[in-house]
Short mmCIF file of N, CA and C in Angstrom, two decimals:
data_model
loop_
_atom_site.label_atom_id
_atom_site.label_comp_id
_atom_site.label_asym_id
_atom_site.label_seq_id
_atom_site.Cartn_x
_atom_site.Cartn_y
_atom_site.Cartn_z
N MET Z 1 -65.13 -54.51 105.06
CA MET Z 1 -64.49 -54.56 106.38
C MET Z 1 -63.58 -53.35 106.54
N LYS Z 2 -63.76 -52.66 107.62
CA LYS Z 2 -62.95 -51.49 107.91
C LYS Z 2 -61.57 -51.95 108.39
N GLU Z 3 -60.54 -51.22 107.97
CA GLU Z 3 -59.19 -51.52 108.42
C GLU Z 3 -59.09 -51.26 109.92
N PRO Z 4 -58.44 -52.18 110.68
CA PRO Z 4 -58.33 -51.99 112.13
C PRO Z 4 -57.61 -50.68 112.47
N MET Z 5 -58.04 -50.08 113.55
CA MET Z 5 -57.43 -48.83 114.01
C MET Z 5 -56.13 -49.12 114.74
N THR Z 6 -55.22 -48.19 114.64
CA THR Z 6 -54.01 -48.27 115.44
C THR Z 6 -54.33 -47.72 116.83
N THR Z 7 -53.46 -48.01 117.78
CA THR Z 7 -53.65 -47.47 119.13
C THR Z 7 -53.65 -45.95 119.09
N GLU Z 8 -52.78 -45.37 118.28
CA GLU Z 8 -52.72 -43.90 118.19
C GLU Z 8 -54.03 -43.33 117.66
N GLN Z 9 -54.59 -43.94 116.63
CA GLN Z 9 -55.88 -43.47 116.09
C GLN Z 9 -56.98 -43.59 117.14
N LEU Z 10 -56.96 -44.70 117.86
CA LEU Z 10 -57.97 -44.92 118.88
C LEU Z 10 -57.85 -43.86 119.98
N LEU Z 11 -56.63 -43.61 120.44
CA LEU Z 11 -56.42 -42.60 121.48
C LEU Z 11 -56.81 -41.21 121.01
N ASN Z 12 -56.51 -40.88 119.76
CA ASN Z 12 -56.90 -39.57 119.22
C ASN Z 12 -58.41 -39.43 119.15
N GLY Z 13 -59.10 -40.50 118.75
CA GLY Z 13 -60.56 -40.47 118.71
C GLY Z 13 -61.16 -40.28 120.09
N LEU Z 14 -60.61 -40.99 121.08
CA LEU Z 14 -61.11 -40.86 122.45
C LEU Z 14 -60.84 -39.46 123.00
N LYS Z 15 -59.69 -38.89 122.63
CA LYS Z 15 -59.35 -37.54 123.07
C LYS Z 15 -60.38 -36.53 122.50
N HIS Z 16 -60.74 -36.73 121.24
CA HIS Z 16 -61.74 -35.87 120.60
C HIS Z 16 -63.09 -35.98 121.34
N TYR Z 17 -63.49 -37.20 121.65
CA TYR Z 17 -64.75 -37.40 122.37
C TYR Z 17 -64.69 -36.78 123.77
N ARG Z 18 -63.52 -36.87 124.44
CA ARG Z 18 -63.38 -36.25 125.76
C ARG Z 18 -63.59 -34.74 125.67
N ARG Z 19 -63.05 -34.14 124.61
CA ARG Z 19 -63.22 -32.69 124.43
C ARG Z 19 -64.70 -32.33 124.27
N ILE Z 20 -65.42 -33.11 123.50
CA ILE Z 20 -66.85 -32.86 123.30
C ILE Z 20 -67.59 -32.98 124.63
N ALA Z 21 -67.27 -34.01 125.40
CA ALA Z 21 -67.91 -34.18 126.71
C ALA Z 21 -67.59 -33.00 127.62
N ARG Z 22 -66.36 -32.53 127.57
CA ARG Z 22 -65.95 -31.37 128.38
C ARG Z 22 -66.75 -30.12 127.98
N GLN Z 23 -66.92 -29.93 126.68
CA GLN Z 23 -67.73 -28.80 126.21
C GLN Z 23 -69.17 -28.92 126.71
N ASP Z 24 -69.70 -30.13 126.69
CA ASP Z 24 -71.06 -30.35 127.17
C ASP Z 24 -71.16 -30.07 128.67
N MET Z 25 -70.12 -30.42 129.42
CA MET Z 25 -70.11 -30.13 130.85
C MET Z 25 -70.20 -28.62 131.09
N LEU Z 26 -69.50 -27.85 130.27
CA LEU Z 26 -69.50 -26.40 130.42
C LEU Z 26 -70.83 -25.76 130.05
N ARG Z 27 -71.55 -26.39 129.13
CA ARG Z 27 -72.83 -25.79 128.72
C ARG Z 27 -74.03 -26.37 129.47
N ALA Z 28 -73.80 -27.24 130.42
CA ALA Z 28 -74.89 -27.85 131.20
C ALA Z 28 -75.84 -26.84 131.83
N PRO Z 29 -75.33 -25.72 132.39
CA PRO Z 29 -76.25 -24.77 133.03
C PRO Z 29 -77.29 -24.18 132.07
N GLU Z 30 -77.05 -24.24 130.78
CA GLU Z 30 -77.96 -23.68 129.79
C GLU Z 30 -79.07 -24.64 129.38
N THR Z 31 -79.07 -25.86 129.92
CA THR Z 31 -80.01 -26.89 129.50
C THR Z 31 -81.21 -26.97 130.45
N PRO Z 32 -82.32 -27.61 130.03
CA PRO Z 32 -83.50 -27.73 130.88
C PRO Z 32 -83.26 -28.51 132.18
N HIS Z 33 -82.34 -29.48 132.15
CA HIS Z 33 -82.03 -30.30 133.33
C HIS Z 33 -80.51 -30.26 133.55
N PRO Z 34 -80.00 -29.14 134.09
CA PRO Z 34 -78.55 -28.93 134.19
C PRO Z 34 -77.80 -30.04 134.93
N ASP Z 35 -78.33 -30.50 136.05
CA ASP Z 35 -77.64 -31.53 136.82
C ASP Z 35 -77.55 -32.84 136.04
N ALA Z 36 -78.65 -33.22 135.42
CA ALA Z 36 -78.66 -34.46 134.64
C ALA Z 36 -77.74 -34.33 133.42
N PHE Z 37 -77.77 -33.19 132.76
CA PHE Z 37 -76.92 -32.98 131.58
C PHE Z 37 -75.44 -33.03 131.97
N LEU Z 38 -75.11 -32.42 133.11
CA LEU Z 38 -73.74 -32.43 133.60
C LEU Z 38 -73.31 -33.86 133.95
N ASN Z 39 -74.17 -34.58 134.64
CA ASN Z 39 -73.87 -35.96 135.03
C ASN Z 39 -73.67 -36.84 133.79
N HIS Z 40 -74.51 -36.65 132.78
CA HIS Z 40 -74.41 -37.40 131.52
C HIS Z 40 -73.04 -37.13 130.87
N ALA Z 41 -72.66 -35.87 130.77
CA ALA Z 41 -71.40 -35.50 130.14
C ALA Z 41 -70.21 -36.02 130.94
N GLU Z 42 -70.30 -35.92 132.28
CA GLU Z 42 -69.22 -36.43 133.13
C GLU Z 42 -69.07 -37.95 132.97
N SER Z 43 -70.18 -38.65 132.89
CA SER Z 43 -70.15 -40.10 132.73
C SER Z 43 -69.52 -40.49 131.39
N ARG Z 44 -69.85 -39.74 130.35
CA ARG Z 44 -69.25 -40.01 129.04
C ARG Z 44 -67.74 -39.80 129.12
N ARG Z 45 -67.36 -38.69 129.71
CA ARG Z 45 -65.93 -38.37 129.81
C ARG Z 45 -65.18 -39.45 130.60
N GLU Z 46 -65.78 -39.94 131.68
CA GLU Z 46 -65.17 -41.00 132.48
C GLU Z 46 -64.91 -42.25 131.64
N VAL Z 47 -65.87 -42.61 130.81
CA VAL Z 47 -65.71 -43.79 129.96
C VAL Z 47 -64.58 -43.58 128.97
N TYR Z 48 -64.52 -42.39 128.37
CA TYR Z 48 -63.45 -42.12 127.40
C TYR Z 48 -62.08 -42.16 128.07
N VAL Z 49 -61.97 -41.65 129.29
CA VAL Z 49 -60.72 -41.69 130.03
C VAL Z 49 -60.37 -43.15 130.35
N LEU Z 50 -61.34 -43.90 130.81
CA LEU Z 50 -61.14 -45.31 131.15
C LEU Z 50 -60.64 -46.11 129.94
N LEU Z 51 -61.31 -45.92 128.82
CA LEU Z 51 -60.92 -46.65 127.60
C LEU Z 51 -59.55 -46.19 127.11
N GLY Z 52 -59.27 -44.89 127.23
CA GLY Z 52 -57.96 -44.38 126.82
C GLY Z 52 -56.85 -44.96 127.67
N THR Z 53 -57.07 -45.03 128.96
CA THR Z 53 -56.07 -45.61 129.87
C THR Z 53 -55.86 -47.09 129.53
N TYR Z 54 -56.93 -47.79 129.27
CA TYR Z 54 -56.85 -49.21 128.91
C TYR Z 54 -56.10 -49.38 127.59
N ALA Z 55 -56.36 -48.47 126.66
CA ALA Z 55 -55.73 -48.55 125.32
C ALA Z 55 -54.22 -48.32 125.37
N GLU Z 56 -53.75 -47.65 126.41
CA GLU Z 56 -52.31 -47.39 126.51
C GLU Z 56 -51.51 -48.66 126.76
N THR Z 57 -52.16 -49.71 127.29
CA THR Z 57 -51.44 -50.95 127.60
C THR Z 57 -52.04 -52.19 126.94
N HIS Z 58 -53.03 -52.00 126.07
CA HIS Z 58 -53.67 -53.13 125.41
C HIS Z 58 -53.83 -52.86 123.92
N ALA Z 59 -53.92 -53.92 123.15
CA ALA Z 59 -54.14 -53.81 121.71
C ALA Z 59 -55.55 -53.31 121.43
N PRO Z 60 -55.75 -52.64 120.29
CA PRO Z 60 -57.09 -52.12 119.97
C PRO Z 60 -58.19 -53.17 120.05
N ASP Z 61 -57.95 -54.39 119.58
CA ASP Z 61 -59.00 -55.41 119.66
C ASP Z 61 -59.35 -55.76 121.11
N GLU Z 62 -58.37 -55.68 122.00
CA GLU Z 62 -58.64 -55.92 123.42
C GLU Z 62 -59.44 -54.77 124.02
N VAL Z 63 -59.18 -53.56 123.58
CA VAL Z 63 -59.93 -52.39 124.06
C VAL Z 63 -61.38 -52.52 123.61
N ILE Z 64 -61.60 -52.95 122.40
CA ILE Z 64 -62.97 -53.13 121.89
C ILE Z 64 -63.69 -54.19 122.71
N GLU Z 65 -63.02 -55.30 122.99
CA GLU Z 65 -63.65 -56.36 123.79
C GLU Z 65 -63.96 -55.85 125.20
N HIS Z 66 -63.05 -55.07 125.77
CA HIS Z 66 -63.27 -54.48 127.09
C HIS Z 66 -64.50 -53.56 127.06
N ALA Z 67 -64.61 -52.75 126.02
CA ALA Z 67 -65.76 -51.84 125.88
C ALA Z 67 -67.05 -52.64 125.74
N LEU Z 68 -67.00 -53.73 125.00
CA LEU Z 68 -68.20 -54.58 124.86
C LEU Z 68 -68.60 -55.17 126.20
N GLU Z 69 -67.61 -55.56 127.00
CA GLU Z 69 -67.92 -56.11 128.33
C GLU Z 69 -68.54 -55.03 129.22
N LEU Z 70 -68.01 -53.82 129.20
CA LEU Z 70 -68.61 -52.72 129.96
C LEU Z 70 -70.05 -52.49 129.51
N TYR Z 71 -70.27 -52.57 128.21
CA TYR Z 71 -71.60 -52.36 127.64
C TYR Z 71 -72.56 -53.46 128.12
N ARG Z 72 -72.09 -54.71 128.15
CA ARG Z 72 -72.93 -55.82 128.59
C ARG Z 72 -73.37 -55.65 130.05
N GLN Z 73 -72.55 -54.98 130.85
CA GLN Z 73 -72.83 -54.80 132.27
C GLN Z 73 -73.82 -53.67 132.56
N LEU Z 74 -74.02 -52.78 131.59
CA LEU Z 74 -74.91 -51.64 131.82
C LEU Z 74 -76.37 -52.09 131.86
N PRO Z 75 -77.10 -51.65 132.88
CA PRO Z 75 -78.53 -51.97 132.90
C PRO Z 75 -79.31 -51.14 131.87
N PHE Z 76 -80.40 -51.70 131.42
CA PHE Z 76 -81.27 -50.98 130.49
C PHE Z 76 -82.00 -49.86 131.21
N VAL Z 77 -82.00 -48.68 130.61
CA VAL Z 77 -82.79 -47.56 131.13
C VAL Z 77 -83.62 -46.93 130.02
N THR Z 78 -83.66 -47.60 128.88
CA THR Z 78 -84.45 -47.12 127.75
C THR Z 78 -85.90 -46.98 128.18
N GLY Z 79 -86.52 -45.88 127.80
CA GLY Z 79 -87.91 -45.65 128.13
C GLY Z 79 -88.11 -44.83 129.38
N THR Z 80 -87.03 -44.49 130.07
CA THR Z 80 -87.16 -43.63 131.24
C THR Z 80 -87.11 -42.18 130.79
N ALA Z 81 -87.51 -41.28 131.66
CA ALA Z 81 -87.50 -39.86 131.33
C ALA Z 81 -86.08 -39.41 130.96
N GLU Z 82 -86.02 -38.42 130.11
CA GLU Z 82 -84.74 -37.93 129.58
C GLU Z 82 -83.72 -37.62 130.68
N HIS Z 83 -84.18 -37.04 131.78
CA HIS Z 83 -83.27 -36.61 132.84
C HIS Z 83 -83.04 -37.68 133.92
N GLU Z 84 -83.64 -38.86 133.77
CA GLU Z 84 -83.44 -39.94 134.74
C GLU Z 84 -82.25 -40.81 134.33
N HIS Z 85 -81.51 -41.30 135.30
CA HIS Z 85 -80.36 -42.19 135.09
C HIS Z 85 -79.32 -41.61 134.13
N PRO Z 86 -78.96 -40.34 134.30
CA PRO Z 86 -78.01 -39.75 133.34
C PRO Z 86 -76.64 -40.40 133.36
N ASP Z 87 -76.24 -40.98 134.51
CA ASP Z 87 -74.95 -41.64 134.58
C ASP Z 87 -74.92 -42.88 133.69
N ILE Z 88 -75.96 -43.68 133.77
CA ILE Z 88 -76.04 -44.90 132.94
C ILE Z 88 -76.19 -44.52 131.47
N LYS Z 89 -77.06 -43.57 131.20
CA LYS Z 89 -77.27 -43.13 129.81
C LYS Z 89 -76.00 -42.53 129.23
N GLY Z 90 -75.23 -41.81 130.05
CA GLY Z 90 -73.98 -41.24 129.59
C GLY Z 90 -72.96 -42.32 129.25
N ARG Z 91 -72.85 -43.34 130.10
CA ARG Z 91 -71.93 -44.44 129.81
C ARG Z 91 -72.35 -45.19 128.56
N GLU Z 92 -73.66 -45.43 128.44
CA GLU Z 92 -74.18 -46.12 127.25
C GLU Z 92 -73.85 -45.31 125.99
N ASN Z 93 -74.10 -44.01 126.05
CA ASN Z 93 -73.84 -43.14 124.91
C ASN Z 93 -72.35 -43.14 124.55
N ALA Z 94 -71.48 -43.07 125.57
CA ALA Z 94 -70.04 -43.06 125.33
C ALA Z 94 -69.59 -44.36 124.68
N LEU Z 95 -70.08 -45.47 125.17
CA LEU Z 95 -69.68 -46.76 124.59
C LEU Z 95 -70.19 -46.90 123.17
N GLU Z 96 -71.41 -46.45 122.91
CA GLU Z 96 -71.94 -46.52 121.55
C GLU Z 96 -71.17 -45.59 120.62
N ASN Z 97 -70.75 -44.43 121.12
CA ASN Z 97 -69.89 -43.54 120.31
C ASN Z 97 -68.56 -44.24 120.00
N PHE Z 98 -68.00 -44.91 121.00
CA PHE Z 98 -66.75 -45.64 120.81
C PHE Z 98 -66.92 -46.73 119.74
N PHE Z 99 -68.04 -47.44 119.78
CA PHE Z 99 -68.27 -48.48 118.79
C PHE Z 99 -68.35 -47.90 117.38
N LEU Z 100 -68.93 -46.70 117.26
CA LEU Z 100 -68.94 -46.02 115.96
C LEU Z 100 -67.53 -45.64 115.54
N LEU Z 101 -66.75 -45.14 116.49
CA LEU Z 101 -65.37 -44.73 116.23
C LEU Z 101 -64.55 -45.88 115.64
N VAL Z 102 -64.68 -47.06 116.24
CA VAL Z 102 -63.86 -48.20 115.81
C VAL Z 102 -64.50 -48.99 114.68
N GLY Z 103 -65.70 -48.60 114.26
CA GLY Z 103 -66.36 -49.30 113.16
C GLY Z 103 -66.83 -50.69 113.54
N LEU Z 104 -67.25 -50.86 114.80
CA LEU Z 104 -67.73 -52.16 115.27
C LEU Z 104 -68.95 -52.59 114.47
N ASP Z 105 -68.98 -53.84 114.10
CA ASP Z 105 -70.11 -54.42 113.39
C ASP Z 105 -71.37 -54.23 114.25
N PRO Z 106 -72.42 -53.63 113.70
CA PRO Z 106 -73.65 -53.41 114.49
C PRO Z 106 -74.20 -54.71 115.10
N LYS Z 107 -73.98 -55.83 114.45
CA LYS Z 107 -74.45 -57.11 114.98
C LYS Z 107 -73.75 -57.42 116.31
N ALA Z 108 -72.47 -57.12 116.43
CA ALA Z 108 -71.73 -57.36 117.67
C ALA Z 108 -72.29 -56.50 118.80
N ARG Z 109 -72.63 -55.24 118.48
CA ARG Z 109 -73.22 -54.37 119.50
C ARG Z 109 -74.58 -54.88 119.92
N ARG Z 110 -75.39 -55.31 118.96
CA ARG Z 110 -76.72 -55.83 119.27
C ARG Z 110 -76.62 -57.07 120.16
N GLU Z 111 -75.67 -57.96 119.85
CA GLU Z 111 -75.50 -59.16 120.66
C GLU Z 111 -75.11 -58.80 122.10
N ALA Z 112 -74.22 -57.83 122.24
CA ALA Z 112 -73.82 -57.37 123.58
C ALA Z 112 -75.02 -56.75 124.29
N ARG Z 113 -75.79 -55.96 123.55
CA ARG Z 113 -76.96 -55.28 124.12
C ARG Z 113 -77.97 -56.31 124.65
N ASN Z 114 -78.09 -57.43 123.95
CA ASN Z 114 -79.04 -58.46 124.37
C ASN Z 114 -78.67 -59.11 125.70
N HIS Z 115 -77.44 -58.95 126.13
CA HIS Z 115 -76.98 -59.54 127.39
C HIS Z 115 -77.06 -58.56 128.57
N ARG Z 116 -77.51 -57.35 128.30
CA ARG Z 116 -77.57 -56.34 129.36
C ARG Z 116 -78.70 -56.65 130.34
N PRO Z 117 -78.46 -56.39 131.63
CA PRO Z 117 -79.48 -56.67 132.65
C PRO Z 117 -80.55 -55.59 132.69
N LYS Z 118 -81.66 -55.94 133.30
CA LYS Z 118 -82.71 -54.95 133.56
C LYS Z 118 -82.26 -54.10 134.75
N LEU Z 119 -82.76 -52.86 134.81
CA LEU Z 119 -82.41 -51.95 135.90
C LEU Z 119 -83.06 -52.43 137.19
N ASN Z 120 -82.24 -52.54 138.24
CA ASN Z 120 -82.73 -52.86 139.58
C ASN Z 120 -82.57 -51.62 140.44
N ALA Z 121 -83.23 -51.61 141.57
CA ALA Z 121 -83.18 -50.45 142.46
C ALA Z 121 -81.75 -50.17 142.94
N ASP Z 122 -80.92 -51.20 143.08
CA ASP Z 122 -79.55 -50.99 143.58
C ASP Z 122 -78.57 -50.62 142.48
N GLN Z 123 -79.03 -50.60 141.25
CA GLN Z 123 -78.16 -50.19 140.14
C GLN Z 123 -78.45 -48.74 139.83
N GLY Z 124 -77.49 -48.07 139.18
CA GLY Z 124 -77.77 -46.72 138.75
C GLY Z 124 -76.70 -45.71 139.14
N GLN Z 125 -75.77 -46.13 139.98
CA GLN Z 125 -74.70 -45.20 140.35
C GLN Z 125 -73.36 -45.89 140.15
N GLY Z 126 -72.38 -45.13 139.74
CA GLY Z 126 -71.02 -45.63 139.62
C GLY Z 126 -70.79 -46.46 138.38
N MET Z 127 -69.53 -46.76 138.15
CA MET Z 127 -69.13 -47.54 136.98
C MET Z 127 -69.36 -49.01 137.28
N PRO Z 128 -69.65 -49.82 136.24
CA PRO Z 128 -69.77 -51.25 136.45
C PRO Z 128 -68.42 -51.83 136.87
N ALA Z 129 -68.45 -53.01 137.44
CA ALA Z 129 -67.22 -53.66 137.88
C ALA Z 129 -66.26 -53.87 136.72
N GLN Z 130 -64.99 -53.68 137.00
CA GLN Z 130 -63.95 -53.85 135.98
C GLN Z 130 -63.39 -55.26 136.09
N GLY Z 131 -62.91 -55.79 134.95
CA GLY Z 131 -62.38 -57.15 135.02
C GLY Z 131 -61.08 -57.32 134.40
#
């Protein structure tokens, strides 16, 4: 069992991830699908900012539960073309990176993943509802 992270460690990890997303935003024009790559990086950065803001007023275990809830709300886009649904894929990637950061048990992530909805035509833009 990994020792629980402190709020400071969690915020530092999210800050590091935000920097990586920012670097990816800057290099988007060099990629085969610049708009999709930029959208993916922006979506990741948004999630890191959201989780960081949440972490400033909540305990690390509450931040993890909040991230799991955001993950449960994301529709599945697995199997779509690389450049399709970059916003959803970016949020998914950011949350999965966060789960690695905090050492979340892979079983907990799998259970959350099993509750995710299928993609509908009206899904695909914006952040999921906050609670």
